[in-house]
PDB file of C-alpha atoms in Angstrom:
ATOM      1  CA  UNK W 101     107.272  94.738 106.189  1.00 71.00           C
ATOM      2  CA  UNK W 102     109.983  96.780 106.612  1.00 80.00           C
ATOM      3  CA  UNK W 103     113.474  96.210 106.048  1.00 88.00           C
ATOM      4  CA  UNK W 104     115.257  99.025 107.973  1.00 93.00           C
ATOM      5  CA  UNK W 105     114.185 102.655 109.380  1.00 95.00           C
ATOM      6  CA  UNK W 106     116.669 105.512 108.986  1.00 96.00           C
ATOM      7  CA  UNK W 107     116.707 109.008 110.508  1.00 96.00           C
ATOM      8  CA  UNK W 108     118.986 111.879 109.727  1.00 96.00           C
ATOM      9  CA  UNK W 109     121.300 113.869 111.938  1.00 97.00           C
ATOM     10  CA  UNK W 110     123.544 116.527 112.172  1.00 96.00           C
ATOM     11  CA  UNK W 111     126.135 114.999 114.483  1.00 96.00           C
ATOM     12  CA  UNK W 112     126.645 111.375 113.911  1.00 96.00           C
ATOM     13  CA  UNK W 113     129.372 110.817 117.036  1.00 96.00           C
ATOM     14  CA  UNK W 114     126.622 112.290 119.342  1.00 97.00           C
ATOM     15  CA  UNK W 115     123.787 110.186 117.516  1.00 97.00           C
ATOM     16  CA  UNK W 116     125.833 106.730 118.007  1.00 98.00           C
ATOM     17  CA  UNK W 117     126.653 107.575 121.639  1.00 98.00           C
ATOM     18  CA  UNK W 118     122.922 108.528 122.246  1.00 98.00           C
ATOM     19  CA  UNK W 119     121.458 105.553 120.273  1.00 98.00           C
ATOM     20  CA  UNK W 120     124.175 102.807 121.841  1.00 98.00           C
ATOM     21  CA  UNK W 121     123.044 104.043 125.516  1.00 97.00           C
ATOM     22  CA  UNK W 122     119.340 104.250 124.507  1.00 98.00           C
ATOM     23  CA  UNK W 123     119.227 100.752 122.365  1.00 98.00           C
ATOM     24  CA  UNK W 124     121.571  98.860 125.020  1.00 97.00           C
ATOM     25  CA  UNK W 125     118.439  98.917 127.205  1.00 97.00           C
ATOM     26  CA  UNK W 126     116.940  96.958 124.575  1.00 96.00           C
ATOM     27  CA  UNK W 127     119.865  94.723 124.203  1.00 96.00           C
ATOM     28  CA  UNK W 128     120.661  96.080 120.951  1.00 97.00           C
ATOM     29  CA  UNK W 129     124.455  95.985 120.224  1.00 97.00           C
ATOM     30  CA  UNK W 130     126.307  99.406 119.753  1.00 97.00           C
ATOM     31  CA  UNK W 131     126.115 100.596 116.228  1.00 97.00           C
ATOM     32  CA  UNK W 132     128.307  99.654 113.438  1.00 91.00           C
ATOM     33  CA  UNK W 133     129.876 102.850 111.514  1.00 93.00           C
ATOM     34  CA  UNK W 134     129.545 103.045 107.728  1.00 92.00           C
ATOM     35  CA  UNK W 135     131.432 106.483 106.750  1.00 92.00           C
ATOM     36  CA  UNK W 136     128.516 108.919 106.996  1.00 94.00           C
ATOM     37  CA  UNK W 137     125.655 106.450 108.717  1.00 97.00           C
ATOM     38  CA  UNK W 138     125.525 103.976 111.788  1.00 97.00           C
ATOM     39  CA  UNK W 139     123.702 100.581 111.719  1.00 97.00           C
ATOM     40  CA  UNK W 140     121.987  98.722 114.598  1.00 97.00           C
ATOM     41  CA  UNK W 141     121.336  95.277 113.170  1.00 95.00           C
ATOM     42  CA  UNK W 142     119.129  92.904 114.884  1.00 94.00           C
ATOM     43  CA  UNK W 143     117.054  89.582 113.860  1.00 93.00           C
ATOM     44  CA  UNK W 144     113.725  91.736 113.111  1.00 90.00           C
ATOM     45  CA  UNK W 145     115.470  94.659 111.226  1.00 92.00           C
ATOM     46  CA  UNK W 146     117.666  97.211 111.120  1.00 96.00           C
ATOM     47  CA  UNK W 147     117.744 101.179 112.790  1.00 96.00           C
ATOM     48  CA  UNK W 148     120.244 103.525 111.000  1.00 97.00           C
ATOM     49  CA  UNK W 149     120.934 107.097 111.560  1.00 97.00           C
ATOM     50  CA  UNK W 150     122.883 108.961 109.012  1.00 97.00           C
ATOM     51  CA  UNK W 151     124.320 112.339 107.953  1.00 96.00           C
ATOM     52  CA  UNK W 152     122.141 113.475 104.897  1.00 95.00           C
ATOM     53  CA  UNK W 153     123.890 112.481 101.673  1.00 93.00           C
ATOM     54  CA  UNK W 154     122.944 115.849  99.736  1.00 95.00           C
ATOM     55  CA  UNK W 155     124.890 117.738 102.240  1.00 92.00           C
ATOM     56  CA  UNK W 156     121.875 119.513 103.849  1.00 95.00           C
ATOM     57  CA  UNK W 157     120.983 119.808 107.692  1.00 95.00           C
ATOM     58  CA  UNK W 158     118.962 116.756 108.936  1.00 94.00           C
ATOM     59  CA  UNK W 159     115.421 117.729 109.882  1.00 93.00           C
ATOM     60  CA  UNK W 160     113.231 115.658 111.724  1.00 90.00           C
ATOM     61  CA  UNK W 161     109.498 114.130 110.294  1.00 88.00           C
ATOM     62  CA  UNK W 162     106.729 116.253 111.360  1.00 85.00           C
ATOM     63  CA  UNK W 163     104.109 113.780 112.464  1.00 88.00           C
ATOM     64  CA  UNK W 164     106.680 111.318 112.163  1.00 92.00           C
ATOM     65  CA  UNK W 165     107.267 108.356 114.818  1.00 95.00           C
ATOM     66  CA  UNK W 166     109.517 105.380 115.183  1.00 95.00           C
ATOM     67  CA  UNK W 167     108.547 102.856 117.655  1.00 95.00           C
ATOM     68  CA  UNK W 168     110.937 100.439 119.437  1.00 97.00           C
ATOM     69  CA  UNK W 169     109.504  97.284 120.764  1.00 95.00           C
ATOM     70  CA  UNK W 170     109.851  96.218 124.218  1.00 97.00           C
ATOM     71  CA  UNK W 171     109.624  93.033 126.309  1.00 95.00           C
ATOM     72  CA  UNK W 172     107.829  94.824 129.542  1.00 97.00           C
ATOM     73  CA  UNK W 173     107.181  97.834 131.244  1.00 98.00           C
ATOM     74  CA  UNK W 174     110.272  97.740 133.042  1.00 98.00           C
ATOM     75  CA  UNK W 175     111.948  97.818 129.645  1.00 97.00           C
ATOM     76  CA  UNK W 176     110.244 100.777 128.431  1.00 98.00           C
ATOM     77  CA  UNK W 177     110.744 102.786 131.663  1.00 98.00           C
ATOM     78  CA  UNK W 178     114.612 101.918 131.625  1.00 98.00           C
ATOM     79  CA  UNK W 179     114.735 102.545 127.717  1.00 98.00           C
ATOM     80  CA  UNK W 180     113.128 106.395 128.535  1.00 98.00           C
ATOM     81  CA  UNK W 181     115.442 106.822 131.678  1.00 98.00           C
ATOM     82  CA  UNK W 182     118.587 105.753 129.440  1.00 98.00           C
ATOM     83  CA  UNK W 183     116.958 108.500 127.091  1.00 98.00           C
ATOM     84  CA  UNK W 184     116.717 111.187 129.476  1.00 98.00           C
ATOM     85  CA  UNK W 185     120.266 110.619 130.850  1.00 98.00           C
ATOM     86  CA  UNK W 186     121.723 110.680 127.457  1.00 98.00           C
ATOM     87  CA  UNK W 187     120.171 114.060 126.545  1.00 98.00           C
ATOM     88  CA  UNK W 188     116.664 113.366 125.016  1.00 98.00           C
ATOM     89  CA  UNK W 189     113.371 115.324 125.956  1.00 98.00           C
ATOM     90  CA  UNK W 190     110.625 113.616 127.333  1.00 97.00           C
ATOM     91  CA  UNK W 191     107.230 114.366 125.475  1.00 96.00           C
ATOM     92  CA  UNK W 192     103.620 113.909 125.832  1.00 91.00           C
ATOM     93  CA  UNK W 193     102.718 111.988 128.839  1.00 93.00           C
ATOM     94  CA  UNK W 194     104.836 109.993 131.438  1.00 96.00           C
ATOM     95  CA  UNK W 195     105.416 106.467 130.626  1.00 98.00           C
ATOM     96  CA  UNK W 196     102.717 104.441 131.178  1.00 97.00           C
ATOM     97  CA  UNK W 197      99.393 102.401 130.129  1.00 96.00           C
ATOM     98  CA  UNK W 198      97.732 103.833 127.154  1.00 94.00           C
ATOM     99  CA  UNK W 199      94.308 102.524 125.479  1.00 91.00           C
ATOM    100  CA  UNK W 200      94.827 101.025 121.769  1.00 77.00           C
ATOM    101  CA  UNK W 201      92.625  99.853 119.451  1.00 83.00           C
ATOM    102  CA  UNK W 202      94.442  96.345 120.076  1.00 81.00           C
ATOM    103  CA  UNK W 203      94.499  96.620 123.625  1.00 90.00           C
ATOM    104  CA  UNK W 204      96.458  98.213 126.101  1.00 94.00           C
ATOM    105  CA  UNK W 205     100.195  99.413 125.613  1.00 96.00           C
ATOM    106  CA  UNK W 206     102.698 100.529 127.802  1.00 97.00           C
ATOM    107  CA  UNK W 207     104.537 103.455 126.066  1.00 97.00           C
ATOM    108  CA  UNK W 208     107.100 106.282 126.106  1.00 98.00           C
ATOM    109  CA  UNK W 209     107.972 108.887 124.390  1.00 98.00           C
ATOM    110  CA  UNK W 210     111.254 110.997 123.501  1.00 98.00           C
ATOM    111  CA  UNK W 211     112.442 113.549 121.421  1.00 97.00           C
ATOM    112  CA  UNK W 212     116.402 112.503 120.303  1.00 97.00           C
ATOM    113  CA  UNK W 213     118.961 114.937 120.226  1.00 97.00           C
ATOM    114  CA  UNK W 214     117.628 115.934 116.408  1.00 96.00           C
ATOM    115  CA  UNK W 215     114.209 116.227 117.330  1.00 96.00           C
ATOM    116  CA  UNK W 216     113.247 112.847 115.848  1.00 96.00           C
ATOM    117  CA  UNK W 217     110.519 111.632 117.606  1.00 96.00           C
ATOM    118  CA  UNK W 218     110.734 108.006 119.225  1.00 97.00           C
ATOM    119  CA  UNK W 219     108.677 105.858 121.075  1.00 97.00           C
ATOM    120  CA  UNK W 220     109.352 102.606 122.846  1.00 97.00           C
ATOM    121  CA  UNK W 221     106.260 100.348 123.506  1.00 96.00           C
ATOM    122  CA  UNK W 222     105.051  96.839 125.127  1.00 96.00           C
ATOM    123  CA  UNK W 223     102.026  95.364 124.328  1.00 94.00           C
ATOM    124  CA  UNK W 224     100.452  94.008 127.526  1.00 93.00           C
ATOM    125  CA  UNK W 225      98.890  90.919 127.861  1.00 86.00           C
ATOM    126  CA  UNK W 226      94.722  91.068 127.560  1.00 72.00           C
TER     127      UNK W 226
END
C-alpha cells in the first residue's frame, strides 16, 4: 500500500547516526544520503528522514506513529535497546506483549531525537 514513509529532522547527521544504529538491529543497511535527506531502502519499502524543504523547523506528528516490522520479540528488544543507547526516550509501557484485534503483538515504543513516535512490532503466532 505504501511506497515510502518520510519524517522530518532538525539535525540530519544526528538522525542518520541514530537511525543507522536503530535500523541496523533490523538488518537494514546504513542510509544513503541525498542532500538534505537520508534513505533506508529495503525490499519492502523505503524509510526516509529529511530536513524540511521549506526551511522551517521539523516537528513531530501529534498522534502519528511509524511502525517497524520485526522477526521476533528478541529483535524488538534489540531495537528498543539500540534506540535508548542512541538517545531515544522509551515511552508507553516497557517492551512486551499487547493484545491486538488480530492477536498478540510484541511491541516497543520510542521517541526519536526529534520527538517522532516510533514502534517496533512482532506479530506473535496464534
